């Protein structure tokens, strides 16, 4: 299995631009999670999906953030407009079942100038 | 403080020594997991211990769980330089669907 795939691995953009991060979960996993990691705040859960349906988005910082999962093999996290404080590493993870082992992607390192 | 707090925040040891990291949590759980993160990489699952288990082993890893104290420990025996990484505990607080991660322990093993 290829594991969780994320793209791009690195993204540098200017403030105000739209950023789209992509994730392909492991086939057969029914849960998908988006996390953000910074030195100051550690690892934060932004949103998670079960069977493509968003279950809890209480971690999404503000309306500038949105996430979709149009099918079982693809999810996006969009930031529009981006701000310098959004700079972080964004991880996608998937699992088979609730509360089970999560498999993380390599992350997308986002820098907003 | 948040669910799943690790202690210490940083640990530096010599190769061959044992490393012990602790995790405390606040709510009831179904299981507690430990993950490892190498610099610049995603988290990798190490071991899962269920709430009805007290101790679990995997290679050089030993995990204990004390539900009465709401705490867990991760012991790495005979450490190697390659064990240098951050280690996180994660709990399914209130036996929920998601995991809550602690702040992690940064372990440095000097050759």
Coordinates of N, CA and C in Angstrom, one line a residue:
Chain A
X1 N 0.8 -1.2 0.0 CA 0.0 0.0 0.0 C 0.9 1.2 0.0
X2 N 0.5 2.3 -0.7 CA 1.3 3.5 -0.9 C 1.2 4.3 0.4
X3 N 0.3 4.1 1.3 CA 0.2 5.0 2.4 C -0.6 6.2 2.0
X4 N -0.8 7.1 3.0 CA -1.5 8.4 2.8 C -0.6 9.3 1.9
X5 N -1.2 9.8 0.9 CA -0.5 10.6 -0.1 C -1.0 12.1 0.1
X6 N 0.0 13.0 0.2 CA -0.4 14.4 0.3 C 0.4 15.2 -0.8
X7 N -0.3 16.2 -1.3 CA 0.4 17.1 -2.3 C -0.1 18.5 -2.1
X8 N 0.7 19.5 -2.3 CA 2.1 19.4 -2.6 C 2.9 19.1 -1.3
X9 N 4.1 18.8 -1.3 CA 4.9 18.6 -0.1 C 5.3 20.0 0.5
X10 N 5.5 20.9 -0.4 CA 5.9 22.3 0.0 C 5.1 23.3 -0.8
X11 N 4.7 24.3 -0.1 CA 3.9 25.4 -0.8 C 4.3 26.7 -0.2
X12 N 4.8 27.6 -1.1 CA 5.1 29.0 -0.7 C 4.2 29.9 -1.4
X13 N 3.5 30.7 -0.7 CA 2.5 31.6 -1.4 C 2.6 33.0 -0.7
X14 N 1.9 33.9 -1.3 CA 1.8 35.2 -0.8 C 0.5 35.5 -0.1
X15 N 0.5 36.3 0.9 CA -0.7 36.6 1.7 C -1.8 37.0 0.7
X16 N -3.0 36.5 1.0 CA -4.1 36.8 0.2 C -4.4 35.8 -0.9
X17 N -3.5 34.9 -1.2 CA -3.7 33.9 -2.2 C -4.4 32.7 -1.7
X18 N -5.1 32.0 -2.6 CA -5.8 30.8 -2.2 C -4.8 29.6 -2.3
X19 N -4.9 28.7 -1.3 CA -4.1 27.6 -1.2 C -5.0 26.3 -1.1
X20 N -4.6 25.3 -1.8 CA -5.4 24.1 -1.8 C -4.4 22.9 -1.5
X21 N -4.7 22.2 -0.4 CA -3.9 21.1 -0.1 C -4.7 19.8 -0.4
X22 N -4.0 18.8 -0.8 CA -4.7 17.6 -1.3 C -4.3 16.3 -0.5
X23 N -5.2 15.4 -0.4 CA -4.9 14.2 0.4 C -5.6 13.0 -0.3
X24 N -4.9 11.9 -0.4 CA -5.4 10.6 -0.8 C -5.3 9.6 0.4
X25 N -6.3 9.2 1.0 CA -6.2 8.3 2.1 C -5.9 6.9 1.7
X26 N -5.6 6.0 2.7 CA -5.4 4.6 2.4 C -6.7 4.0 2.0
X27 N -6.6 3.2 0.9 CA -7.8 2.6 0.4 C -8.5 1.7 1.5
X28 N -9.8 1.8 1.7 CA -10.5 1.0 2.7 C -10.7 1.7 4.0
X29 N -9.9 2.8 4.2 CA -10.1 3.6 5.5 C -11.3 4.5 5.4
X30 N -12.1 4.5 6.5 CA -13.4 5.2 6.4 C -13.3 6.5 7.2
X31 N -12.2 6.8 7.9 CA -12.0 8.1 8.6 C -10.8 8.8 8.0
X32 N -11.0 10.1 7.8 CA -9.9 11.0 7.3 C -9.8 12.2 8.2
X33 N -8.6 12.6 8.6 CA -8.4 13.7 9.5 C -7.4 14.7 8.9
X34 N -7.7 16.0 9.1 CA -6.7 17.0 8.8 C -6.2 17.7 10.1
X35 N -4.9 17.7 10.2 CA -4.2 18.3 11.3 C -3.3 19.5 10.9
X36 N -3.0 20.4 11.8 CA -2.0 21.4 11.6 C -1.0 21.4 12.7
X37 N 0.2 21.5 12.4 CA 1.3 21.4 13.4 C 2.2 22.6 13.3
X38 N 2.3 23.3 14.5 CA 3.2 24.5 14.6 C 4.0 24.3 15.9
X39 N 5.1 25.0 16.0 CA 5.9 24.9 17.2 C 5.1 25.5 18.4
X40 N 4.3 26.5 18.1 CA 3.7 27.2 19.2 C 2.5 26.4 19.7
X41 N 1.7 25.8 18.8 CA 0.4 25.2 19.2 C 0.4 23.6 19.1
X42 N 1.6 23.1 18.7 CA 1.6 21.6 18.6 C 0.7 21.1 17.4
X43 N 0.2 19.9 17.6 CA -0.6 19.2 16.6 C -2.1 19.5 16.9
X44 N -2.8 20.1 16.0 CA -4.2 20.5 16.2 C -5.0 19.7 15.2
X45 N -6.1 19.2 15.6 CA -7.1 18.6 14.7 C -8.0 19.7 14.2
X46 N -8.0 19.7 12.8 CA -8.8 20.8 12.2 C -10.2 20.3 11.9
X47 N -10.3 19.1 11.3 CA -11.6 18.5 10.9 C -11.4 17.1 10.6
X48 N -12.5 16.3 10.8 CA -12.4 14.9 10.3 C -13.7 14.5 9.7
X49 N -13.5 13.5 8.8 CA -14.6 12.9 8.0 C -14.8 11.5 8.3
X50 N -16.1 11.0 8.2 CA -16.4 9.6 8.3 C -17.2 9.3 7.1
X51 N -16.7 8.3 6.3 CA -17.4 8.0 5.0 C -17.8 9.2 4.2
X52 N -16.8 10.1 4.1 CA -16.8 11.3 3.2 C -17.7 12.4 3.8
X53 N -18.2 12.2 5.0 CA -19.1 13.2 5.6 C -18.3 13.9 6.7
X54 N -18.3 15.3 6.7 CA -17.6 16.0 7.8 C -18.4 15.8 9.1
X55 N -17.6 15.4 10.1 CA -18.2 15.0 11.4 C -18.0 16.1 12.4
X56 N -16.8 16.6 12.5 CA -16.5 17.6 13.5 C -15.5 18.6 12.8
X57 N -15.9 19.8 12.7 CA -15.0 20.9 12.1 C -14.7 22.0 13.1
X58 N -14.9 21.6 14.4 CA -14.7 22.7 15.4 C -13.3 23.2 15.5
X59 N -12.4 22.4 15.0 CA -11.0 22.9 15.0 C -10.6 23.8 13.9
X60 N -11.5 24.0 12.9 CA -11.1 24.8 11.8 C -11.1 26.3 12.3
X61 N -9.9 27.0 12.1 CA -9.7 28.2 12.8 C -10.7 29.3 12.4
X62 N -11.1 29.4 11.2 CA -12.1 30.4 10.8 C -12.6 30.1 9.4
X63 N -13.5 31.0 9.0 CA -14.2 30.8 7.7 C -13.2 30.7 6.5
X64 N -12.0 31.2 6.7 CA -11.1 31.1 5.6 C -10.7 29.7 5.3
X65 N -10.9 28.8 6.2 CA -10.6 27.4 6.0 C -11.8 26.6 5.6
X66 N -11.7 25.7 4.6 CA -12.8 24.8 4.2 C -12.2 23.5 3.8
X67 N -12.9 22.4 4.0 CA -12.4 21.1 3.6 C -13.6 20.4 3.0
X68 N -13.2 19.5 2.0 CA -14.2 18.7 1.3 C -13.6 17.3 1.1
X69 N -14.6 16.4 0.9 CA -14.2 15.0 0.6 C -15.2 14.5 -0.4
X70 N -15.0 14.8 -1.6 CA -16.0 14.4 -2.7 C -16.2 12.9 -2.9
X71 N -15.1 12.1 -2.5 CA -15.2 10.7 -2.6 C -14.3 10.0 -1.6
X72 N -14.3 8.7 -1.5 CA -13.5 8.0 -0.5 C -12.0 8.1 -0.7
X73 N -11.6 8.6 -1.9 CA -10.2 8.5 -2.2 C -9.5 9.9 -2.3
X74 N -10.3 10.9 -1.9 CA -9.7 12.3 -2.2 C -10.3 13.3 -1.2
X75 N -9.5 14.2 -0.7 CA -9.9 15.2 0.2 C -9.1 16.5 -0.1
X76 N -9.7 17.6 0.1 CA -8.9 18.9 0.0 C -9.2 19.8 1.2
X77 N -8.1 20.5 1.5 CA -8.2 21.6 2.5 C -7.8 22.9 1.8
X78 N -8.7 23.8 1.9 CA -8.5 25.1 1.2 C -8.5 26.2 2.2
X79 N -7.5 27.1 1.9 CA -7.4 28.3 2.7 C -7.5 29.5 1.7
X80 N -8.5 30.4 2.0 CA -8.8 31.5 1.1 C -9.4 32.6 1.9
X81 N -8.8 33.8 2.0 CA -7.4 34.1 1.6 C -6.4 33.6 2.6
X82 N -5.2 33.3 2.2 CA -4.2 32.8 3.2 C -3.6 34.0 3.9
X83 N -3.1 33.8 5.1 CA -2.4 34.8 5.9 C -1.1 34.2 6.5
X84 N -0.1 35.0 6.8 CA 1.2 34.5 7.3 C 1.0 33.6 8.5
X85 N 0.0 33.8 9.4 CA -0.2 33.0 10.5 C -0.7 31.6 10.2
X86 N -1.0 31.4 8.9 CA -1.4 30.0 8.5 C -0.2 29.2 8.2
X87 N 1.0 29.7 8.2 CA 2.2 29.0 8.0 C 2.3 27.9 9.0
X88 N 2.5 26.6 8.5 CA 2.5 25.5 9.4 C 2.7 24.2 8.5
X89 N 2.8 23.1 9.1 CA 2.8 21.8 8.4 C 1.4 21.2 8.6
X90 N 0.8 20.9 7.5 CA -0.6 20.3 7.5 C -0.5 18.8 7.2
X91 N -1.0 18.1 8.1 CA -1.0 16.6 7.9 C -2.4 16.1 7.6
X92 N -2.5 15.1 6.8 CA -3.7 14.3 6.6 C -3.4 12.9 7.1
X93 N -4.4 12.4 7.8 CA -4.3 11.0 8.3 C -5.6 10.2 8.0
X94 N -5.5 8.9 7.9 CA -6.7 8.1 7.8 C -6.6 6.9 8.7
X95 N -7.8 6.4 9.0 CA -7.9 5.2 9.8 C -9.1 4.3 9.4
X96 N -9.0 3.1 9.8 CA -10.1 2.2 9.6 C -10.8 2.1 10.9
X97 N -11.9 2.7 11.1 CA -12.7 2.7 12.3 C -12.3 3.9 13.2
X98 N -13.2 4.2 14.1 CA -13.1 5.3 15.0 C -12.1 5.0 16.2
X99 N -11.3 6.0 16.5 CA -10.3 5.8 17.6 C -9.2 4.8 17.4
X100 N -9.1 4.4 16.2 CA -8.1 3.4 15.9 C -6.8 4.0 15.4
X101 N -5.8 3.2 15.1 CA -4.5 3.7 14.6 C -4.7 4.6 13.4
X102 N -4.1 5.7 13.5 CA -4.1 6.7 12.4 C -2.8 6.6 11.6
X103 N -2.9 6.6 10.3 CA -1.8 6.6 9.4 C -1.6 8.0 8.8
X104 N -0.5 8.6 9.0 CA -0.3 10.0 8.6 C 0.4 10.0 7.3
X105 N 0.1 11.1 6.5 CA 0.8 11.4 5.3 C 2.1 12.1 5.7
X106 N 2.9 12.5 4.7 CA 4.2 13.1 4.9 C 4.0 14.6 5.3
X107 N 2.8 15.1 5.0 CA 2.6 16.5 5.4 C 2.9 17.5 4.2
X108 N 2.3 18.7 4.3 CA 2.5 19.8 3.4 C 3.0 20.9 4.2
X109 N 4.2 21.4 3.9 CA 4.8 22.5 4.6 C 4.4 23.8 3.9
X110 N 3.5 24.6 4.6 CA 3.0 25.8 3.9 C 3.6 27.0 4.5
X111 N 4.1 27.9 3.7 CA 4.7 29.2 4.1 C 3.9 30.2 3.4
X112 N 3.4 31.1 4.1 CA 2.6 32.3 3.6 C 3.4 33.5 3.9
X113 N 3.9 34.2 2.8 CA 4.7 35.4 3.0 C 3.9 36.7 3.1
Chain B
X1 N -4.7 22.1 31.3 CA -3.9 21.6 30.2 C -4.7 20.6 29.4
X2 N -4.1 20.3 28.2 CA -4.9 19.5 27.2 C -4.7 18.0 27.6
X3 N -5.7 17.2 27.0 CA -5.6 15.8 27.1 C -4.3 15.3 26.6
X4 N -3.7 14.3 27.2 CA -2.5 13.7 26.7 C -1.3 14.6 26.8
X5 N -0.9 14.9 28.0 CA 0.3 15.7 28.2 C 1.5 14.9 28.4
X6 N 2.6 15.1 27.7 CA 3.8 14.3 27.9 C 4.7 15.0 28.8
X7 N 5.5 14.2 29.4 CA 6.5 14.6 30.4 C 7.7 13.7 30.3
X8 N 9.0 14.2 30.1 CA 9.3 15.6 30.0 C 9.1 16.1 28.6
X9 N 9.3 17.4 28.4 CA 9.1 18.0 27.1 C 10.3 17.6 26.2
X10 N 11.5 17.5 26.9 CA 12.7 17.1 26.1 C 13.6 16.2 27.0
X11 N 14.3 15.3 26.3 CA 15.1 14.3 27.0 C 16.3 14.0 26.2
X12 N 17.5 14.1 26.8 CA 18.7 13.9 26.1 C 19.5 12.8 26.9
X13 N 19.8 11.7 26.2 CA 20.5 10.6 26.8 C 21.6 10.1 25.9
X14 N 22.4 9.2 26.4 CA 23.5 8.5 25.7 C 23.0 7.2 25.1
X15 N 23.5 6.9 23.9 CA 23.2 5.6 23.3 C 23.4 4.5 24.3
X16 N 22.5 3.6 24.3 CA 22.6 2.4 25.2 C 21.7 2.6 26.5
X17 N 21.5 3.8 26.8 CA 20.6 4.1 28.0 C 19.2 3.9 27.7
X18 N 18.4 3.8 28.7 CA 16.9 3.7 28.6 C 16.3 5.0 28.6
X19 N 15.2 5.2 27.9 CA 14.5 6.5 27.8 C 13.1 6.2 28.3
X20 N 12.6 7.0 29.2 CA 11.2 6.9 29.7 C 10.5 8.2 29.5
X21 N 9.3 8.1 28.9 CA 8.5 9.2 28.7 C 7.1 8.9 29.3
X22 N 6.5 10.0 29.9 CA 5.2 9.8 30.5 C 4.1 10.6 29.9
X23 N 2.9 10.2 30.0 CA 1.8 10.8 29.4 C 0.6 10.8 30.5
X24 N 0.0 11.9 30.6 CA -1.2 12.0 31.5 C -2.4 12.5 30.7
X25 N -3.6 12.0 31.1 CA -4.8 12.4 30.4 C -5.9 12.6 31.4
X26 N -7.0 13.1 30.9 CA -8.0 13.6 31.9 C -9.3 12.8 31.9
X27 N -9.7 12.3 30.7 CA -11.0 11.7 30.6 C -10.9 10.1 30.5
X28 N -12.1 9.5 30.4 CA -12.1 8.0 30.2 C -11.6 7.8 28.8
X29 N -11.0 6.6 28.6 CA -10.5 6.3 27.2 C -10.8 4.8 26.9
X30 N -10.8 4.5 25.6 CA -10.9 3.1 25.2 C -9.4 2.6 24.9
X31 N -8.6 3.5 24.4 CA -7.2 3.1 24.2 C -6.3 4.3 24.2
X32 N -5.0 4.1 24.4 CA -4.0 5.1 24.3 C -3.0 4.6 23.4
X33 N -2.5 5.6 22.5 CA -1.5 5.2 21.5 C -0.3 6.1 21.7
X34 N 0.8 5.5 21.2 CA 2.1 6.3 21.1 C 2.5 6.3 19.7
X35 N 2.9 7.5 19.3 CA 3.4 7.8 17.9 C 4.8 8.4 18.0
X36 N 5.5 8.2 16.9 CA 6.8 8.8 16.8 C 6.9 9.7 15.6
X37 N 7.6 10.8 15.7 CA 7.7 11.7 14.5 C 9.2 12.1 14.4
X38 N 9.8 11.7 13.2 CA 11.1 12.1 12.9 C 11.0 13.5 12.3
X39 N 12.1 14.3 12.4 CA 12.1 15.7 12.0 C 11.6 15.8 10.5
X40 N 10.6 16.6 10.2 CA 10.2 16.8 8.9 C 9.3 15.7 8.3
X41 N 8.9 14.8 9.1 CA 8.1 13.7 8.6 C 6.7 13.6 9.3
X42 N 5.9 12.8 8.9 CA 4.6 12.6 9.5 C 4.7 11.6 10.7
X43 N 3.7 11.6 11.5 CA 3.7 10.7 12.7 C 3.5 9.2 12.3
X44 N 4.2 8.4 13.0 CA 4.2 7.0 12.7 C 3.7 6.2 14.0
X45 N 2.7 5.4 13.9 CA 2.2 4.7 15.0 C 3.2 3.7 15.5
X46 N 3.3 3.7 16.9 CA 4.2 2.7 17.5 C 3.5 1.6 18.2
X47 N 2.5 1.9 19.0 CA 1.9 0.9 19.8 C 0.6 1.4 20.4
X48 N -0.4 0.5 20.5 CA -1.7 0.9 21.1 C -1.9 0.0 22.3
X49 N -2.4 0.6 23.4 CA -2.7 -0.2 24.6 C -4.2 0.1 24.9
X50 N -4.9 -0.9 25.2 CA -6.3 -0.8 25.5 C -6.5 -0.5 27.0
X51 N -7.7 0.0 27.3 CA -7.9 0.5 28.7 C -7.9 -0.7 29.6
X52 N -8.2 -1.9 29.1 CA -8.2 -3.1 30.0 C -6.8 -3.8 30.1
X53 N -5.8 -3.2 29.4 CA -4.4 -3.7 29.5 C -3.6 -2.9 30.4
X54 N -2.6 -3.5 31.0 CA -1.7 -2.7 31.9 C -0.3 -2.5 31.4
X55 N 0.1 -3.5 30.5 CA 1.4 -3.4 29.9 C 1.4 -4.1 28.6
X56 N 2.3 -3.5 27.7 CA 2.4 -4.1 26.4 C 3.8 -3.9 25.9
X57 N 4.3 -4.8 25.1 CA 5.7 -4.8 24.6 C 5.7 -4.9 23.1
X58 N 6.7 -4.2 22.5 CA 6.9 -4.3 21.1 C 8.4 -4.1 20.9
X59 N 9.1 -5.1 20.6 CA 10.6 -4.9 20.5 C 11.2 -4.3 21.7
X60 N 11.9 -3.2 21.5 CA 12.5 -2.5 22.6 C 11.6 -1.5 23.3
X61 N 10.3 -1.5 22.9 CA 9.3 -0.6 23.5 C 8.5 -1.3 24.5
X62 N 8.3 -0.6 25.6 CA 7.4 -1.1 26.7 C 6.5 0.0 27.1
X63 N 5.2 -0.3 27.0 CA 4.2 0.7 27.4 C 3.4 0.2 28.6
X64 N 3.2 1.1 29.6 CA 2.3 0.8 30.7 C 1.2 1.7 30.7
X65 N 0.1 1.3 31.3 CA -1.1 2.1 31.4 C -1.7 2.0 32.8
X66 N -1.9 3.1 33.5 CA -2.6 3.0 34.8 C -3.8 3.9 34.7
X67 N -5.0 3.3 34.5 CA -6.2 4.0 34.3 C -6.6 4.7 35.6
X68 N -6.2 4.2 36.7 CA -6.6 4.8 38.0 C -5.9 6.2 38.2
X69 N -4.7 6.3 37.6 CA -4.0 7.5 37.7 C -4.1 8.3 36.4
X70 N -4.8 7.7 35.4 CA -4.9 8.3 34.1 C -3.5 8.7 33.5
X71 N -2.6 7.7 33.5 CA -1.3 8.0 33.0 C -0.7 6.7 32.3
X72 N 0.2 7.0 31.4 CA 0.9 6.0 30.7 C 2.4 6.3 30.6
X73 N 3.2 5.3 30.4 CA 4.6 5.6 30.2 C 5.1 4.7 29.0
X74 N 6.1 5.3 28.3 CA 6.7 4.6 27.2 C 8.2 4.5 27.5
X75 N 8.7 3.3 27.5 CA 10.1 3.0 27.8 C 10.7 2.5 26.6
X76 N 11.8 3.1 26.2 CA 12.7 2.6 25.1 C 13.9 2.1 25.7
X77 N 14.2 0.8 25.6 CA 15.4 0.2 26.2 C 16.5 0.2 25.2
X78 N 17.7 0.2 25.7 CA 19.0 0.2 24.9 C 18.8 1.1 23.7
X79 N 18.7 2.4 24.0 CA 18.4 3.4 22.9 C 19.5 3.5 21.9
X80 N 19.1 3.9 20.7 CA 20.1 4.1 19.6 C 19.9 5.5 19.1
X81 N 21.0 6.0 18.4 CA 20.9 7.3 17.8 C 19.7 7.5 16.9
X82 N 19.3 6.4 16.3 CA 18.2 6.4 15.3 C 16.8 6.6 16.1
X83 N 16.8 6.4 17.4 CA 15.6 6.7 18.1 C 15.3 8.2 18.3
X84 N 16.3 9.0 18.0 CA 16.1 10.4 18.1 C 14.9 10.9 17.3
X85 N 13.9 11.5 18.0 CA 12.6 11.8 17.4 C 11.8 12.5 18.4
X86 N 10.6 12.9 18.0 CA 9.6 13.3 19.0 C 8.6 12.2 19.2
X87 N 8.1 12.0 20.4 CA 7.2 11.0 20.7 C 5.9 11.6 21.3
X88 N 4.8 11.1 20.8 CA 3.5 11.7 21.2 C 2.6 10.6 21.7
X89 N 1.8 10.9 22.8 CA 0.8 10.0 23.1 C -0.5 10.6 22.6
X90 N -1.5 9.7 22.4 CA -2.8 10.1 21.8 C -3.9 9.3 22.5
X91 N -4.9 9.9 22.8 CA -6.1 9.2 23.5 C -7.4 9.5 22.7
X92 N -8.3 8.5 22.8 CA -9.6 8.7 22.2 C -10.5 9.2 23.4
X93 N -10.3 10.4 23.8 CA -11.0 10.9 25.0 C -12.5 10.7 24.9
X94 N -13.0 10.2 26.1 CA -14.4 9.9 26.2 C -14.8 8.8 25.2
X95 N -13.8 8.0 24.9 CA -14.1 6.9 23.9 C -14.7 7.4 22.6
X96 N -14.2 8.5 22.2 CA -14.8 9.1 21.0 C -14.1 8.7 19.7
X97 N -14.5 9.4 18.6 CA -14.0 9.0 17.3 C -12.7 9.5 16.9
X98 N -12.2 10.5 17.6 CA -11.0 11.1 17.2 C -9.9 11.0 18.3
X99 N -8.7 11.2 17.9 CA -7.6 11.1 18.9 C -7.2 12.5 19.2
X100 N -6.8 12.7 20.5 CA -6.2 14.0 21.0 C -4.8 13.7 21.3
X101 N -3.9 14.5 20.7 CA -2.5 14.3 20.8 C -1.9 15.3 21.9
X102 N -0.9 14.8 22.6 CA -0.2 15.7 23.5 C 0.8 16.5 22.8
X103 N 1.6 17.3 23.6 CA 2.6 18.2 23.0 C 3.9 17.5 22.6
X104 N 4.0 16.2 23.0 CA 5.2 15.4 22.6 C 6.4 15.6 23.5
X105 N 7.3 14.6 23.5 CA 8.6 14.6 24.1 C 9.6 14.5 23.0
X106 N 10.5 15.5 23.0 CA 11.6 15.5 22.1 C 12.8 14.7 22.7
X107 N 13.1 13.5 22.1 CA 14.1 12.7 22.6 C 15.4 12.8 21.7
X108 N 16.5 13.0 22.3 CA 17.8 13.1 21.6 C 18.7 12.0 22.2
X109 N 19.1 11.1 21.3 CA 20.0 10.0 21.8 C 21.4 10.3 21.1
X110 N 22.4 10.6 22.0 CA 23.7 10.9 21.5 C 24.5 9.7 21.3
X111 N 25.2 9.6 20.2 CA 26.0 8.4 19.9 C 27.3 8.4 20.8

